[in-house]
PDB file of C-alpha atoms and ligand atoms in Angstrom:
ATOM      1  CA  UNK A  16       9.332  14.127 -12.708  1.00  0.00           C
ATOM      2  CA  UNK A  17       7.086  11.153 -11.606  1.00  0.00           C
ATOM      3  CA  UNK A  18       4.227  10.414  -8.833  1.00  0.00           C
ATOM      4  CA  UNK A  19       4.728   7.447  -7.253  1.00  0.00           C
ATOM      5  CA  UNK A  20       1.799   6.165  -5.394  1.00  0.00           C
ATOM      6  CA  UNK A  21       2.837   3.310  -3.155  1.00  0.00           C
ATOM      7  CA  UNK A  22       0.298   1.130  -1.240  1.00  0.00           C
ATOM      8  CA  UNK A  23       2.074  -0.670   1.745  1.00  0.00           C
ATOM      9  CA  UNK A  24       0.943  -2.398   4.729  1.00  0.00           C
ATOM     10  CA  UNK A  25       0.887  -0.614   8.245  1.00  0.00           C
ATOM     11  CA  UNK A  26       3.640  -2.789   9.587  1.00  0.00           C
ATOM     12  CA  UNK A  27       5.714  -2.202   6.843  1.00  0.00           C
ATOM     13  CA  UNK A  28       5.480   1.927   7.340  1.00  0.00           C
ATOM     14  CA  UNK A  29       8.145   2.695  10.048  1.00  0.00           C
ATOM     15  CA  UNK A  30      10.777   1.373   8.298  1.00  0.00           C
ATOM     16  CA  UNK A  31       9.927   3.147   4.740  1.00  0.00           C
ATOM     17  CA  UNK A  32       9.683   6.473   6.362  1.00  0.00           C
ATOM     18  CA  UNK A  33      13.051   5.844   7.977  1.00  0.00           C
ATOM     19  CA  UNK A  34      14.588   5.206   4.283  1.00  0.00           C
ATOM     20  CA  UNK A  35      12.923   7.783   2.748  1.00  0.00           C
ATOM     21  CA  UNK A  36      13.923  10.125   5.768  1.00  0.00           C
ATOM     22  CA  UNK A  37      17.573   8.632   5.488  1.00  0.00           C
ATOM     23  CA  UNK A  38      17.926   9.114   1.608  1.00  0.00           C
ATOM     24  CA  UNK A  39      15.960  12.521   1.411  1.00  0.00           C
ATOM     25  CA  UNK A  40      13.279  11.377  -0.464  1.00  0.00           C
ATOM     26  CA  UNK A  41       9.977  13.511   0.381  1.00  0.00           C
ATOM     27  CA  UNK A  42       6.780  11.892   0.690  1.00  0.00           C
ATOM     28  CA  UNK A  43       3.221  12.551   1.552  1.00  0.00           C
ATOM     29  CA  UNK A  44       1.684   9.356   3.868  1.00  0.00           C
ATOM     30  CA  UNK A  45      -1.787   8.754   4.316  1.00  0.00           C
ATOM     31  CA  UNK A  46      -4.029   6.248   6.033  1.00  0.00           C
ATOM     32  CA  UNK A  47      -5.931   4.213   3.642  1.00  0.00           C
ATOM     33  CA  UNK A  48      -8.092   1.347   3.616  1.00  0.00           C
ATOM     34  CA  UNK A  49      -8.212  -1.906   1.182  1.00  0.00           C
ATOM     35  CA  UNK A  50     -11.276  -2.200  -0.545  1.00  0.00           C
ATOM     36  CA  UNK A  51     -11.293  -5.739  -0.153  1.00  0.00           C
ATOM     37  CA  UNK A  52     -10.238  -6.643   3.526  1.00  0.00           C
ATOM     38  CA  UNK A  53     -11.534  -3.258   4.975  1.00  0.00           C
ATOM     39  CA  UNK A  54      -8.582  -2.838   7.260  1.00  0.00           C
ATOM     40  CA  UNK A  55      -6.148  -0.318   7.511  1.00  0.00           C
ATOM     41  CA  UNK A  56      -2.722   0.230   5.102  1.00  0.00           C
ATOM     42  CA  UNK A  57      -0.647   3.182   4.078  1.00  0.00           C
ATOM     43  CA  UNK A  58      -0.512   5.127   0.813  1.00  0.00           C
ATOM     44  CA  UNK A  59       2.670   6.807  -0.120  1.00  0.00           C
ATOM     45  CA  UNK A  60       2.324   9.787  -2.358  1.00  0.00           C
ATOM     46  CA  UNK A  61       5.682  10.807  -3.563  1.00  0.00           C
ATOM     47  CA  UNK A  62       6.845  13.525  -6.075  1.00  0.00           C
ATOM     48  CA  UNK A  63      10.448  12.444  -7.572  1.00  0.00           C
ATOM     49  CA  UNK A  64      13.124  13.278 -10.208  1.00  0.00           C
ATOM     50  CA  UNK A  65      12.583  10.862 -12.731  1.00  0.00           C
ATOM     51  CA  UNK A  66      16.692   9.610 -12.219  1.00  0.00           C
ATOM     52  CA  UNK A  67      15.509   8.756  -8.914  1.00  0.00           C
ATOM     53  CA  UNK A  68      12.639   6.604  -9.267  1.00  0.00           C
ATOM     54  CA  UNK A  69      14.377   3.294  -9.276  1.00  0.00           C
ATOM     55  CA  UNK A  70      15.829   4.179  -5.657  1.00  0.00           C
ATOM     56  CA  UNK A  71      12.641   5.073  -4.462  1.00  0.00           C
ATOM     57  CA  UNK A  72      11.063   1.600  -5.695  1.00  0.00           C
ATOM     58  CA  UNK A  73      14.109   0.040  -4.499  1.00  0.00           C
ATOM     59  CA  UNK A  74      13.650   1.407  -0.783  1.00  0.00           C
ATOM     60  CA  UNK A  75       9.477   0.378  -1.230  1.00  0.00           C
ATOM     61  CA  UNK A  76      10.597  -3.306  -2.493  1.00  0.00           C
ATOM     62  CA  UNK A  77      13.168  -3.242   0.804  1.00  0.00           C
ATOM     63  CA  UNK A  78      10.359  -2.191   3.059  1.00  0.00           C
ATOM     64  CA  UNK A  79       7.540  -4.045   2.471  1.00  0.00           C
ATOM     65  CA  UNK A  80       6.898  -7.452   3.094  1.00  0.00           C
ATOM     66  CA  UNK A  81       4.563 -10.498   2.341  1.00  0.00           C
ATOM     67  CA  UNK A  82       2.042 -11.410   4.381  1.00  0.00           C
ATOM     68  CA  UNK A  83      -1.087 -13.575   5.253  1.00  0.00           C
ATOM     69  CA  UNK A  84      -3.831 -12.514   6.509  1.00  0.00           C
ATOM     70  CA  UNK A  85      -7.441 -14.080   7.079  1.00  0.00           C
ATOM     71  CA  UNK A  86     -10.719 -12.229   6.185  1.00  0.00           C
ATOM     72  CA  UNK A  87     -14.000 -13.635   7.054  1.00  0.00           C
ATOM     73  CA  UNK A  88     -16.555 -13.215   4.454  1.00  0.00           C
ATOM     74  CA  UNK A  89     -20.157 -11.991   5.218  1.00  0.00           C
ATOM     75  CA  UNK A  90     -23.120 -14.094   6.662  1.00  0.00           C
ATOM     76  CA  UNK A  91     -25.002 -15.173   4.143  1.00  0.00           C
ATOM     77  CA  UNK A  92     -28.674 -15.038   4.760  1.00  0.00           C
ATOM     78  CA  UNK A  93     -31.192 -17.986   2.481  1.00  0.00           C
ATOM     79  CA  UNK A  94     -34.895 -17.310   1.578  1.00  0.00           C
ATOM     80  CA  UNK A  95     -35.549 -18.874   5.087  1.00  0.00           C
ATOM     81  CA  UNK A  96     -33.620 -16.260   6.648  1.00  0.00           C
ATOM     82  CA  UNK A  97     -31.567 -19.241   7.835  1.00  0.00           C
ATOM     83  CA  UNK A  98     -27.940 -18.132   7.905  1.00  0.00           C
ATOM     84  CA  UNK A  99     -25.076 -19.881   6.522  1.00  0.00           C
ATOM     85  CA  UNK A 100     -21.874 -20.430   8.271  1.00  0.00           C
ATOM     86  CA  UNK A 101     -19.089 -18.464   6.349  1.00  0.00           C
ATOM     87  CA  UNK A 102     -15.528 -19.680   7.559  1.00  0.00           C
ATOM     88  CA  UNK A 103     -11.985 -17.318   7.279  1.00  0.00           C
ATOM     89  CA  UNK A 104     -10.581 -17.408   4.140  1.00  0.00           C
ATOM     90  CA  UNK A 105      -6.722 -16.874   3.721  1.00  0.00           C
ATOM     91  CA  UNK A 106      -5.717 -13.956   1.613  1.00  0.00           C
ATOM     92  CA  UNK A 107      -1.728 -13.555   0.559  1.00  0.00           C
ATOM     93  CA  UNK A 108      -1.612  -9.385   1.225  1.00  0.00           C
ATOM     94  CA  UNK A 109       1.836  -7.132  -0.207  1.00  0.00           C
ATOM     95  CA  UNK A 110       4.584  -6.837  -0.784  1.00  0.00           C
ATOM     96  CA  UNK A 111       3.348  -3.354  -2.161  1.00  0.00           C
ATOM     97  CA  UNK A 112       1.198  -2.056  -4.914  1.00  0.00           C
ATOM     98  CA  UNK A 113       2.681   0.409  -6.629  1.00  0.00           C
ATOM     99  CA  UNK A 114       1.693   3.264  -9.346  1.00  0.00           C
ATOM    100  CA  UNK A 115       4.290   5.529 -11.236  1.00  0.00           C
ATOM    101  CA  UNK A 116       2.677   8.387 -12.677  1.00  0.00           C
ATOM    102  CA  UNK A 117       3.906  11.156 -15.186  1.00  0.00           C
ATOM    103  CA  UNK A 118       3.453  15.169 -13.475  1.00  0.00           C
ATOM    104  CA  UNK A 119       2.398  17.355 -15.857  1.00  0.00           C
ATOM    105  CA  UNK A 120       4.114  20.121 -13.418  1.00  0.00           C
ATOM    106  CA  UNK A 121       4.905  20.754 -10.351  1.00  0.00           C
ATOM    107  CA  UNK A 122       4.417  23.869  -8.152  1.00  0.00           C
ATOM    108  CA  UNK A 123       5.279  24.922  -4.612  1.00  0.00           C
ATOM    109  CA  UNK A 124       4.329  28.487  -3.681  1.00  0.00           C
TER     110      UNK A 124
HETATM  111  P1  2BA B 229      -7.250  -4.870  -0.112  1.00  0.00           P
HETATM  112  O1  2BA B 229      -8.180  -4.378  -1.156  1.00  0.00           O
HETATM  113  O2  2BA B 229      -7.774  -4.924   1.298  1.00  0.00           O
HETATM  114  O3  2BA B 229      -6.733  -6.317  -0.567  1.00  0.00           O
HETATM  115  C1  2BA B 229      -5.932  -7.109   0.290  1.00  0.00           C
HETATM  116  C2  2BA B 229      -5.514  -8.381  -0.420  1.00  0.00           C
HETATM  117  O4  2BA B 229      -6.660  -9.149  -0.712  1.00  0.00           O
HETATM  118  C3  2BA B 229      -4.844  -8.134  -1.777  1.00  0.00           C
HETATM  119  O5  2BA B 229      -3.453  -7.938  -1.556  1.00  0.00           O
HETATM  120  C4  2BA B 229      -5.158  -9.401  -2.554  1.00  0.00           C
HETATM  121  O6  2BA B 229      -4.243 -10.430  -2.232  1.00  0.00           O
HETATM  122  C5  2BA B 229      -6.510  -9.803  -1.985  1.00  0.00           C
HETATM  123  N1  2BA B 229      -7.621  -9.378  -2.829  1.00  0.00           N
HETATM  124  C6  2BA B 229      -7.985  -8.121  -3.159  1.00  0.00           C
HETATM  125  N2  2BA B 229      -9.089  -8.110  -3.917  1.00  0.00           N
HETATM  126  C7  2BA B 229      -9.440  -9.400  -4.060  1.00  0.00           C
HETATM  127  C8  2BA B 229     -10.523 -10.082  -4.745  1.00  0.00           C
HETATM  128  N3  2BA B 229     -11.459  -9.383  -5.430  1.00  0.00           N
HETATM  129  N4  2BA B 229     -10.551 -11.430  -4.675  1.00  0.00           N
HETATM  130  C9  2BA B 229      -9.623 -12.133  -4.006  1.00  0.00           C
HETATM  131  N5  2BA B 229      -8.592 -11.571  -3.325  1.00  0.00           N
HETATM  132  C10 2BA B 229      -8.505 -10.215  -3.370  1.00  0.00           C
HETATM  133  P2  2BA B 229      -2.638  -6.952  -2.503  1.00  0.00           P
HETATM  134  O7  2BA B 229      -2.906  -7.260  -3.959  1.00  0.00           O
HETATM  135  O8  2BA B 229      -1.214  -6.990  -2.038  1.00  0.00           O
HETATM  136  O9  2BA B 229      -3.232  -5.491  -2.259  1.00  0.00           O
HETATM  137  C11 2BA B 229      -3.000  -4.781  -1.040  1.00  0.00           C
HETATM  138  C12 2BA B 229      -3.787  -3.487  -1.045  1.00  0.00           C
HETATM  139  O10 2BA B 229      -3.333  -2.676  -2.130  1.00  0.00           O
HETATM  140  C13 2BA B 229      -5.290  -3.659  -1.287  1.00  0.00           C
HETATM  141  O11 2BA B 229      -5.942  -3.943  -0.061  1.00  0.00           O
HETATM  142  C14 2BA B 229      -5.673  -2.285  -1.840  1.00  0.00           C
HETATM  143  O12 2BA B 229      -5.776  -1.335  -0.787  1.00  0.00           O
HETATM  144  C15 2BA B 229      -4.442  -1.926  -2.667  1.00  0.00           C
HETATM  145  N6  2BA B 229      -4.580  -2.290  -4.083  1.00  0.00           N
HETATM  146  C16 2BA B 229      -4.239  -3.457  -4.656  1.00  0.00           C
HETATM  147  N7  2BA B 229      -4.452  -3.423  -5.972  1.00  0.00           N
HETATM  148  C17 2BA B 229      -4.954  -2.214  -6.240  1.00  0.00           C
HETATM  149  C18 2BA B 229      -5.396  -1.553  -7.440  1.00  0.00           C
HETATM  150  N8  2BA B 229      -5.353  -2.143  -8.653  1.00  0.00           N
HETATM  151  N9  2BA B 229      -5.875  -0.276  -7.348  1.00  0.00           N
HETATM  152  C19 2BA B 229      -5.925   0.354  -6.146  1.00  0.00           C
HETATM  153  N10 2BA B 229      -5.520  -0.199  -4.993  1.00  0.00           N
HETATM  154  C20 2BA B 229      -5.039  -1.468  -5.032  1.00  0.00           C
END
């Protein structure tokens, strides 16, 4: 069995819970935040037979999408406490980031 921990944007989250919901594949969803653009995105936690991993990444790949989006980096402040202008930079966020993990075991009580 594997843990796949799948990193997705919000807009991309409807339509993965649909598959997963469609091909009984059980997940955990939770709302996240990228360290780097401090906005919001979706984690996937799901525990899977290890035949069926490839359909579950196949589903992710299907779901998620590329995107741009524009951050704007901090004011930065000089010695003179004069501030600099800091202009939005363009980052290229998803498809999705994704983690397969071994499970030692797995329990449901
Ligand atoms: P964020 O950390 O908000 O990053 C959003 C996008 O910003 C990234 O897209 C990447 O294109 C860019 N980016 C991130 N760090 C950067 C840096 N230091 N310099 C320049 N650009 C940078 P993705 O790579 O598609 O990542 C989307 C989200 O997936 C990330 O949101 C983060 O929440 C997660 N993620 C990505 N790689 C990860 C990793 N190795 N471990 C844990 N989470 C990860």
């Amino acid at each position: 069995m594997k843990m796949i921990i799948a990193i997705i944007q919000d807009k991309d989250s409807n339509r993965l819970s649909n598959l997963f919901i469609e091909a009984n594949i059980r997940a955990t969803k939770l709302s996240t935040t990228g360290g780097f653009l401090k906005s919001g995105n979706t984690t996937y936690m799901i525990g899977i037979e290890d035949e069926r991993v490839d359909e579950v990444l196949e589903a992710i790949k299907h779901a998620s999408r590329t995107r741009q989006q524009f951050m704007t980096p901090p004011v930065n402040l000089d010695a003179t406490m004069d501030s600099t202008a800091s202009y939005p930079v363009e980052v290229q966020v998803g498809g999705a980031t994704v983690f397969v993990l071994p499970i030692d075991s797995f329990l449901q009580f």
